[in-house]
Coordinates of C-alpha atoms in Angstrom, one line a residue:
M72 CA -33.9 73.6 41.0
S73 CA -30.9 72.8 38.7
E74 CA -28.5 72.6 41.7
L75 CA -30.5 69.7 43.1
A76 CA -30.1 67.8 39.9
T77 CA -26.4 67.5 40.5
L78 CA -26.9 65.8 43.9
S79 CA -26.8 62.1 44.8
P80 CA -28.9 60.0 45.2
Q81 CA -31.1 60.5 42.2
P82 CA -34.0 60.3 41.6
L83 CA -34.6 61.3 45.3
W84 CA -33.3 64.8 44.9
D85 CA -35.1 65.4 41.6
I86 CA -38.4 64.3 43.2
F87 CA -37.7 66.6 46.1
A88 CA -37.1 69.5 43.7
T89 CA -40.5 68.8 42.2
I90 CA -42.1 68.7 45.7
C91 CA -40.6 72.1 46.4
S92 CA -42.1 73.5 43.2
I93 CA -45.7 72.6 44.2
P94 CA -47.1 74.6 47.2
H95 CA -48.2 72.3 50.0
P96 CA -48.5 74.0 53.4
S97 CA -50.9 72.3 55.9
Y98 CA -54.5 72.3 54.6
H99 CA -53.3 73.1 51.1
E100 CA -51.7 69.8 50.0
E101 CA -54.2 69.0 47.3
A102 CA -52.1 70.1 44.3
L103 CA -49.2 68.0 45.5
A104 CA -51.6 65.1 46.2
A105 CA -53.0 65.3 42.6
H106 CA -49.5 65.4 41.1
I107 CA -48.4 62.3 43.0
I108 CA -51.6 60.4 42.1
D109 CA -51.1 61.3 38.4
W110 CA -47.4 60.3 38.6
S111 CA -48.3 57.0 40.2
K112 CA -50.8 56.1 37.6
Q113 CA -48.3 57.0 34.8
K114 CA -45.9 54.6 36.4
G115 CA -48.5 51.9 36.5
F116 CA -48.9 51.6 40.3
H117 CA -52.1 50.9 42.1
V118 CA -53.2 54.1 43.9
E119 CA -56.2 55.0 45.9
R120 CA -57.3 57.6 48.6
D121 CA -59.4 57.2 51.7
E122 CA -62.1 59.5 53.1
V123 CA -59.7 62.0 54.7
G124 CA -57.5 62.2 51.6
N125 CA -54.6 59.9 52.6
I126 CA -52.9 58.3 49.5
L127 CA -52.0 54.7 49.3
I128 CA -49.7 53.4 46.5
R129 CA -48.8 49.8 46.0
K130 CA -45.9 48.3 44.0
P131 CA -45.3 44.5 43.5
A132 CA -42.3 42.8 45.0
T133 CA -39.0 42.6 43.1
T134 CA -38.7 39.2 41.4
G135 CA -37.5 36.7 44.0
Y136 CA -38.8 38.8 46.9
E137 CA -42.4 37.9 46.7
N138 CA -42.4 35.9 50.0
R139 CA -40.9 38.7 52.1
K140 CA -42.9 40.6 54.7
A141 CA -44.8 43.5 53.2
V142 CA -43.5 47.0 54.1
V143 CA -45.3 50.4 54.0
L144 CA -43.1 53.5 53.7
Q145 CA -44.9 56.4 55.3
A146 CA -44.5 60.2 55.0
H147 CA -46.8 63.2 55.3
L148 CA -47.8 65.6 52.5
D149 CA -47.8 68.9 54.2
M150 CA -45.0 71.3 55.4
V151 CA -44.8 74.1 58.0
P152 CA -45.1 77.5 56.4
Q153 CA -42.6 79.9 58.1
K154 CA -40.8 82.8 56.5
N155 CA -38.5 85.7 57.4
N156 CA -40.3 89.0 58.0
D157 CA -38.6 90.6 55.0
T158 CA -39.3 87.7 52.6
V159 CA -42.2 88.1 50.2
H160 CA -43.7 84.7 49.8
D161 CA -47.2 83.2 49.6
F162 CA -47.0 79.6 50.7
K163 CA -50.4 78.8 49.0
T164 CA -49.2 79.9 45.5
D165 CA -45.4 80.3 45.5
P166 CA -42.9 77.5 45.1
I167 CA -40.1 76.9 47.7
R168 CA -36.7 78.0 46.3
P169 CA -34.1 75.5 47.5
Y170 CA -30.4 76.0 46.9
V171 CA -27.1 74.3 47.9
N172 CA -25.2 76.1 50.7
G173 CA -22.0 74.2 51.3
E174 CA -22.9 70.8 52.8
W175 CA -26.5 71.7 53.2
V176 CA -29.7 72.3 51.1
T177 CA -31.7 75.2 52.4
A178 CA -34.4 77.6 51.0
E179 CA -34.5 81.3 50.3
G180 CA -36.1 83.0 53.3
T181 CA -38.6 80.3 54.1
T182 CA -38.9 76.8 55.5
L183 CA -37.5 74.2 53.1
G184 CA -40.0 71.5 53.7
A185 CA -37.3 68.8 54.1
D186 CA -39.5 67.9 57.1
N187 CA -41.1 65.7 55.7
G188 CA -40.3 66.3 52.0
I189 CA -37.1 64.3 52.0
G190 CA -38.9 61.3 53.5
L191 CA -41.7 61.8 51.0
A192 CA -39.2 62.0 48.1
S193 CA -37.4 58.9 49.4
A194 CA -40.7 56.8 49.4
L195 CA -41.5 57.9 45.8
A196 CA -37.9 57.3 44.8
V197 CA -38.2 53.7 46.0
L198 CA -41.2 53.3 43.7
A199 CA -39.4 54.9 40.8
D200 CA -36.1 53.1 41.1
D201 CA -36.4 49.5 39.9
S202 CA -32.8 48.8 41.0
V203 CA -34.1 48.9 44.6
E204 CA -34.8 45.3 45.7
H205 CA -37.8 44.9 48.0
G206 CA -40.8 42.7 48.9
P207 CA -44.4 43.7 48.5
M208 CA -44.4 47.5 48.9
E209 CA -46.9 50.1 50.0
V210 CA -46.4 53.9 50.3
L211 CA -48.8 55.7 52.7
L212 CA -48.9 59.5 52.4
T213 CA -50.9 61.3 55.1
M214 CA -52.7 64.6 55.1
T215 CA -52.2 67.6 57.4
E216 CA -49.8 66.1 59.9
E217 CA -48.2 69.4 60.9
A218 CA -51.5 71.0 61.9
G219 CA -53.1 68.2 63.9
M220 CA -52.3 64.8 62.3
E221 CA -55.7 64.7 60.6
G222 CA -54.7 62.0 58.1
A223 CA -53.3 59.7 60.8
F224 CA -56.5 60.3 63.0
G225 CA -58.6 59.2 60.0
L226 CA -56.7 56.1 59.0
K227 CA -59.0 53.1 58.9
A228 CA -58.2 49.5 59.9
G229 CA -57.9 47.0 57.1
W230 CA -56.7 49.4 54.4
L231 CA -52.9 48.7 54.8
Q232 CA -51.7 45.2 53.9
A233 CA -48.2 45.6 55.3
D234 CA -46.6 43.9 58.3
I235 CA -44.0 46.6 58.9
L236 CA -44.2 50.4 58.8
I237 CA -41.1 52.6 58.2
N238 CA -41.8 56.2 59.1
T239 CA -39.5 58.6 57.3
D240 CA -40.1 61.7 59.5
S241 CA -37.1 61.6 61.8
E242 CA -34.4 64.3 61.6
E243 CA -31.1 62.8 62.7
E244 CA -29.0 60.4 60.6
G245 CA -27.5 57.7 62.9
E246 CA -30.5 57.7 65.2
I247 CA -33.4 55.1 65.1
Y248 CA -36.6 56.1 66.7
M249 CA -38.9 53.5 68.3
G250 CA -41.1 55.9 70.4
C251 CA -42.4 59.5 70.5
A252 CA -44.3 62.0 72.6
G253 CA -48.1 62.4 72.4
G254 CA -49.6 65.9 72.4
V255 CA -52.7 68.1 72.9
D256 CA -53.6 71.6 71.8
F257 CA -54.7 74.0 74.5
T258 CA -56.3 77.3 73.7
T259 CA -57.1 80.1 76.2
T260 CA -59.6 82.8 75.0
F261 CA -60.1 86.3 76.4
D262 CA -63.2 88.4 75.7
L263 CA -61.8 91.9 75.3
L264 CA -63.3 95.1 76.7
R265 CA -61.9 98.2 75.0
E266 CA -62.0 101.9 75.8
P267 CA -60.8 105.1 74.1
L268 CA -57.2 106.2 74.8
P269 CA -56.9 109.0 77.3
Q270 CA -55.7 112.4 76.0
G271 CA -52.0 113.0 75.8
Y272 CA -51.0 109.5 74.8
Q273 CA -48.4 108.5 72.1
T274 CA -48.6 105.2 70.3
F275 CA -45.8 102.8 69.4
T276 CA -45.2 99.4 67.9
L277 CA -42.9 97.3 70.1
T278 CA -41.4 94.4 68.1
L279 CA -39.2 91.6 69.3
K280 CA -37.6 89.8 66.4
G281 CA -34.4 88.1 65.2
L282 CA -34.9 84.9 67.2
K283 CA -34.1 81.6 65.6
G284 CA -37.4 79.8 66.1
G285 CA -37.5 76.0 65.7
H286 CA -39.4 72.8 66.2
S287 CA -41.4 73.0 69.4
G288 CA -40.6 69.4 70.2
G289 CA -37.2 68.6 68.7
D290 CA -35.7 71.9 69.7
V291 CA -37.5 72.7 73.0
H292 CA -34.5 71.6 75.1
L293 CA -32.1 74.1 73.4
G294 CA -33.2 77.1 75.4
L295 CA -34.3 79.1 72.4
G296 CA -36.1 82.4 73.0
N297 CA -39.9 82.4 72.7
A298 CA -40.9 85.8 71.3
N299 CA -44.4 85.7 72.9
K300 CA -42.9 85.1 76.4
L301 CA -40.1 87.6 76.1
L302 CA -42.4 90.4 74.9
A303 CA -45.0 89.6 77.6
R304 CA -42.3 89.7 80.2
F305 CA -41.6 93.4 79.3
L306 CA -45.3 94.3 79.3
A307 CA -46.1 92.6 82.6
G308 CA -43.0 94.1 84.2
H309 CA -43.3 97.8 83.1
A310 CA -47.0 98.5 82.2
E311 CA -47.9 99.9 85.6
D312 CA -44.9 102.2 85.9
L313 CA -45.4 103.5 82.4
S314 CA -49.2 103.9 82.6
L315 CA -49.0 101.8 79.5
K316 CA -52.1 100.9 77.4
L317 CA -52.2 97.8 75.2
L318 CA -53.9 98.0 71.9
E319 CA -52.7 94.8 70.2
F320 CA -50.5 91.8 70.7
R321 CA -49.6 89.3 68.1
G322 CA -46.9 86.6 68.0
G323 CA -46.1 83.3 66.3
T324 CA -48.0 81.7 63.4
V325 CA -48.2 78.0 64.2
R326 CA -48.4 76.2 67.5
N327 CA -45.7 73.6 66.7
A328 CA -43.0 76.2 65.9
I329 CA -41.2 78.3 68.6
P330 CA -42.2 81.8 67.8
R331 CA -39.5 84.0 66.3
E332 CA -41.3 87.3 66.3
A333 CA -44.0 89.1 68.4
H334 CA -45.2 92.7 68.3
A335 CA -47.4 94.8 70.5
I336 CA -49.1 98.1 69.8
I337 CA -48.9 100.2 72.9
S338 CA -49.6 103.8 74.1
V339 CA -48.0 105.7 76.9
P340 CA -48.4 109.3 78.2
I341 CA -46.2 111.7 76.3
E342 CA -44.3 112.5 79.5
K343 CA -43.4 108.7 79.8
V344 CA -42.0 108.4 76.2
A345 CA -38.4 109.0 77.4
E346 CA -38.8 106.4 80.1
L347 CA -40.2 103.9 77.7
T348 CA -37.3 104.5 75.3
A349 CA -34.8 103.9 78.1
L350 CA -36.6 100.8 79.4
R351 CA -36.6 99.3 75.9
E352 CA -32.9 99.8 75.6
R353 CA -32.3 98.3 79.0
Y354 CA -34.5 95.3 78.5
E355 CA -32.9 94.6 75.1
G356 CA -29.5 94.6 76.9
I357 CA -30.8 92.2 79.5
L358 CA -32.1 89.7 76.8
K359 CA -28.9 90.0 74.8
N360 CA -26.9 89.1 77.9
E361 CA -29.2 86.2 78.9
L362 CA -29.4 84.8 75.4
A363 CA -26.1 85.9 74.1
V364 CA -25.0 82.4 72.8
I365 CA -28.3 81.0 71.6
E366 CA -30.0 84.1 70.2
P367 CA -27.2 86.5 69.0
N368 CA -29.5 88.3 66.5
L369 CA -32.3 89.3 69.0
V370 CA -33.5 92.9 68.7
L371 CA -36.3 94.8 70.4
L372 CA -37.6 97.7 68.3
L373 CA -39.7 100.7 69.2
D374 CA -41.4 102.6 66.4
E375 CA -43.9 105.4 66.6
T376 CA -47.1 104.4 64.8
Q377 CA -50.8 105.3 64.3
S378 CA -53.7 103.0 65.2
D379 CA -57.4 103.3 65.2
L380 CA -57.7 100.6 67.8
K381 CA -59.1 101.4 71.3
A382 CA -57.1 100.3 74.3
L383 CA -57.8 97.2 76.5
S384 CA -59.5 98.1 79.7
D385 CA -57.1 98.1 82.7
D386 CA -58.6 94.9 84.2
C387 CA -58.6 93.1 80.8
Q388 CA -55.0 94.2 80.1
K389 CA -53.8 92.9 83.4
R390 CA -55.5 89.5 83.1
F391 CA -54.2 89.1 79.6
T392 CA -50.6 90.2 80.0
F393 CA -50.2 88.5 83.4
F394 CA -51.5 85.3 81.9
L395 CA -49.0 85.5 79.0
N396 CA -46.2 86.1 81.4
A397 CA -47.2 83.5 84.0
A398 CA -48.0 80.6 81.6
P399 CA -45.4 77.8 81.7
N400 CA -43.3 77.3 78.6
G401 CA -40.5 75.0 77.4
V402 CA -39.3 71.9 79.2
I403 CA -41.3 70.8 82.2
R404 CA -39.6 67.6 83.0
M405 CA -36.8 65.3 81.6
S406 CA -37.5 61.6 81.2
D407 CA -36.2 59.2 83.9
V408 CA -36.5 56.3 81.5
A409 CA -35.1 57.7 78.2
V410 CA -32.0 59.5 79.5
G411 CA -31.4 62.8 77.8
V412 CA -34.9 63.0 76.3
V413 CA -37.5 65.6 77.3
E414 CA -40.5 63.9 78.9
T415 CA -43.0 66.8 79.1
S416 CA -43.0 70.3 77.5
L417 CA -45.2 73.0 76.0
N418 CA -44.9 75.8 73.6
E419 CA -46.8 79.2 73.9
G420 CA -46.9 79.1 70.1
V421 CA -49.5 81.6 68.9
V422 CA -51.0 84.8 70.3
R423 CA -53.6 86.5 68.1
M424 CA -56.0 89.3 68.8
T425 CA -59.1 90.8 67.1
E426 CA -61.1 93.8 68.3
D427 CA -63.1 91.8 70.8
Q428 CA -61.2 88.6 71.5
A429 CA -57.6 87.3 72.1
E430 CA -56.4 83.7 71.7
V431 CA -53.3 82.1 73.2
I432 CA -52.6 78.7 71.6
F433 CA -50.2 76.1 73.2
L434 CA -49.0 72.7 72.1
V435 CA -48.4 70.4 75.0
R436 CA -46.2 67.3 74.5
S437 CA -45.4 64.4 76.8
L438 CA -44.1 60.8 76.6
I439 CA -46.6 59.9 79.2
D440 CA -50.3 60.7 79.5
S441 CA -50.0 61.9 83.1
G442 CA -47.4 64.5 82.1
K443 CA -49.7 65.8 79.4
N444 CA -52.6 65.9 81.9
Y445 CA -50.4 67.7 84.4
V446 CA -49.6 70.6 82.0
V447 CA -53.3 70.8 80.9
N448 CA -54.3 71.2 84.5
M449 CA -51.7 73.9 85.0
L450 CA -53.0 75.8 82.0
T451 CA -56.6 75.3 83.1
S452 CA -55.8 76.7 86.5
I453 CA -54.1 79.9 85.3
S454 CA -56.9 80.3 82.7
K455 CA -59.5 80.2 85.5
L456 CA -57.4 82.7 87.5
A457 CA -57.3 85.0 84.5
Q458 CA -61.1 84.6 84.1
A459 CA -60.6 83.3 80.6
Q460 CA -62.3 80.6 78.6
Y461 CA -60.2 77.5 77.7
R462 CA -60.3 74.3 75.8
A463 CA -58.1 71.3 75.2
E464 CA -58.5 69.5 71.9
G465 CA -56.8 67.3 69.3
S466 CA -55.2 65.0 71.8
Y467 CA -53.1 62.3 70.2
P468 CA -51.3 59.4 71.8
G469 CA -47.6 58.8 72.1
W470 CA -45.9 55.9 70.5
Q471 CA -44.9 53.5 73.3
P472 CA -41.4 52.0 72.8
D473 CA -41.0 48.3 72.0
A474 CA -37.6 47.1 72.9
D475 CA -38.4 43.7 71.2
S476 CA -39.3 45.3 67.9
A477 CA -37.9 43.1 65.1
V478 CA -37.7 45.8 62.5
M479 CA -35.9 48.1 65.0
H480 CA -33.2 45.5 65.5
L481 CA -33.0 44.9 61.8
V482 CA -32.5 48.6 61.1
S483 CA -29.8 48.8 63.8
E484 CA -27.9 45.7 62.6
T485 CA -28.1 46.9 59.0
Y486 CA -26.8 50.3 60.0
N487 CA -23.9 48.7 61.8
K488 CA -23.0 46.6 58.8
L489 CA -23.1 49.5 56.4
F490 CA -21.3 52.2 58.4
G491 CA -19.3 50.2 61.0
K492 CA -20.9 51.9 64.0
I493 CA -23.8 51.3 66.3
P494 CA -26.7 53.7 65.9
N495 CA -28.5 55.4 68.7
V496 CA -31.9 53.9 69.4
M497 CA -34.0 56.8 70.6
V498 CA -37.4 58.0 71.8
I499 CA -38.1 61.5 70.2
H500 CA -39.9 64.4 72.0
A501 CA -41.9 65.2 68.9
G502 CA -45.1 63.9 67.4
L503 CA -44.7 61.1 65.0
E504 CA -47.8 59.5 63.5
C505 CA -46.9 56.0 64.6
G506 CA -48.7 56.3 67.9
L507 CA -52.0 57.0 66.0
F508 CA -51.3 54.2 63.5
K509 CA -51.1 51.7 66.4
K510 CA -54.8 52.1 67.1
P511 CA -56.0 50.6 63.8
Y512 CA -52.9 48.5 63.3
P513 CA -51.9 47.3 66.8
D514 CA -49.7 44.4 65.6
M515 CA -47.8 46.3 63.0
D516 CA -44.0 46.6 63.7
M517 CA -42.9 50.2 63.3
V518 CA -39.6 52.2 63.2
S519 CA -38.7 55.7 62.2
I520 CA -35.5 56.9 60.4
G521 CA -34.4 60.0 58.4
P522 CA -31.6 62.3 57.4
T523 CA -30.1 65.1 59.4
I524 CA -32.4 68.2 59.4
R525 CA -31.6 71.4 61.3
G526 CA -33.9 74.3 62.1
A527 CA -37.2 72.5 61.2
H528 CA -40.3 74.7 61.4
S529 CA -38.1 77.8 60.9
P530 CA -36.7 79.7 57.9
D531 CA -33.3 78.4 58.9
E532 CA -34.4 74.8 58.0
R533 CA -31.7 72.9 56.2
V534 CA -30.9 69.3 55.3
H535 CA -27.4 67.8 55.3
I536 CA -26.7 66.5 51.8
A537 CA -24.3 63.6 52.8
S538 CA -26.8 62.4 55.4
V539 CA -29.5 62.1 52.8
G540 CA -27.1 59.7 50.9
E541 CA -26.5 57.7 54.1
Y542 CA -30.2 57.6 54.9
W543 CA -30.9 56.3 51.3
K544 CA -28.3 53.6 51.7
L545 CA -29.8 52.5 55.0
L546 CA -33.4 52.6 53.7
T547 CA -32.7 50.5 50.6
A548 CA -30.5 48.0 52.5
V549 CA -33.2 47.5 55.1
L550 CA -35.8 46.9 52.3
K551 CA -33.6 44.3 50.8
A552 CA -33.0 42.6 54.2
I553 CA -36.7 42.3 55.2
P554 CA -37.2 38.7 56.3
V555 CA -39.5 36.1 54.8
K556 CA -43.1 36.2 55.9
G557 CA -44.3 33.7 58.5

């Protein structure tokens, strides 16, 4: 943590170090929430919570700014828990270990939580730093954004007093976001029928690993490998020739991260072992050729193993593996309106299996509801063909762009004055909570900004140090420039 104490701006980095020291993955944010509430009370701020656990902190205006429009700075409390396979870390009990690596801050073998920890730290730093000039100020911290936006779903009308909301969850300095994709979770469930392995079979674990992973919205256009899809491709292509029996398939851990690893426990007749070994080597070479630039560390491992599991029946195995292989994944369509932005996509994020059931969990995203519905219909169709159960749930709206947004124009003009260049005003293909906030607060003017973060939702996550300083300059200058109310 001492390295962060040397960085500027303070107290933002010091607060971020404290956030890293308190475990806060999705559904386990309570310790961090309690710390922030105690900290706020010690500072003398008004603080309260709503029924779903969201925190609201209020700070009076700087002297002379009392007649300005009120602003709420918004961040979420949770982080995505992802770690490298060889990293020993329990996200529910162990602190994140950040360190400085050249121009970046990253973490030891895990996600850093800069998404949205830097934004959270910046909001608290505004409260802590009395040199920041601002009008009436609120800070809204929401619960469990990364696993379903539960805090945003539960936000009630009439609680916030602000006229303007600044969301701090964007991940590119020099870009201003005024719209985002909506999403929906889709789960396909297979009831599994198992049977004993035939005599003369040998069992192996087939592991695909070494992929970069990443944010299933912000990185979906990069062509990153999806471990679930790549491993399913091998099984669907070679199971029949190998007389292969599938015992288990697991891949990915959260639906909003592109899965970096997947493994299958398989058995083949002893006389087919040499063929399996050769096919593994051949397929690894194919993938290394196809993904040479984007996934240089990809490996496909085959290790002999022991398992007490029975094998899936032939019919069950075919329906399951063919579904995994046939399911759409990645970019479905680019936007015609927001040039260069993905309109519709999905991520085959998690595959998990018990003795009697398997689940495949997708996160579907789209800037338009019809695009979201189109993908849900596709997944419904192939689920029916696979004779599987399915459900779509947790749908949340996109944030419709407003080209006339006063705060968006203010942020853009302020950025130009500070840095001498015009920022990009963008629509992001990721889920920001602003779309949900618009339901209880339809007249609130909203914008989203943030520093440069790379590799979000993966252990390669890192935040650019200089961009944090530029983001802080912009945020504090915008707060000072907020116009008079009415």
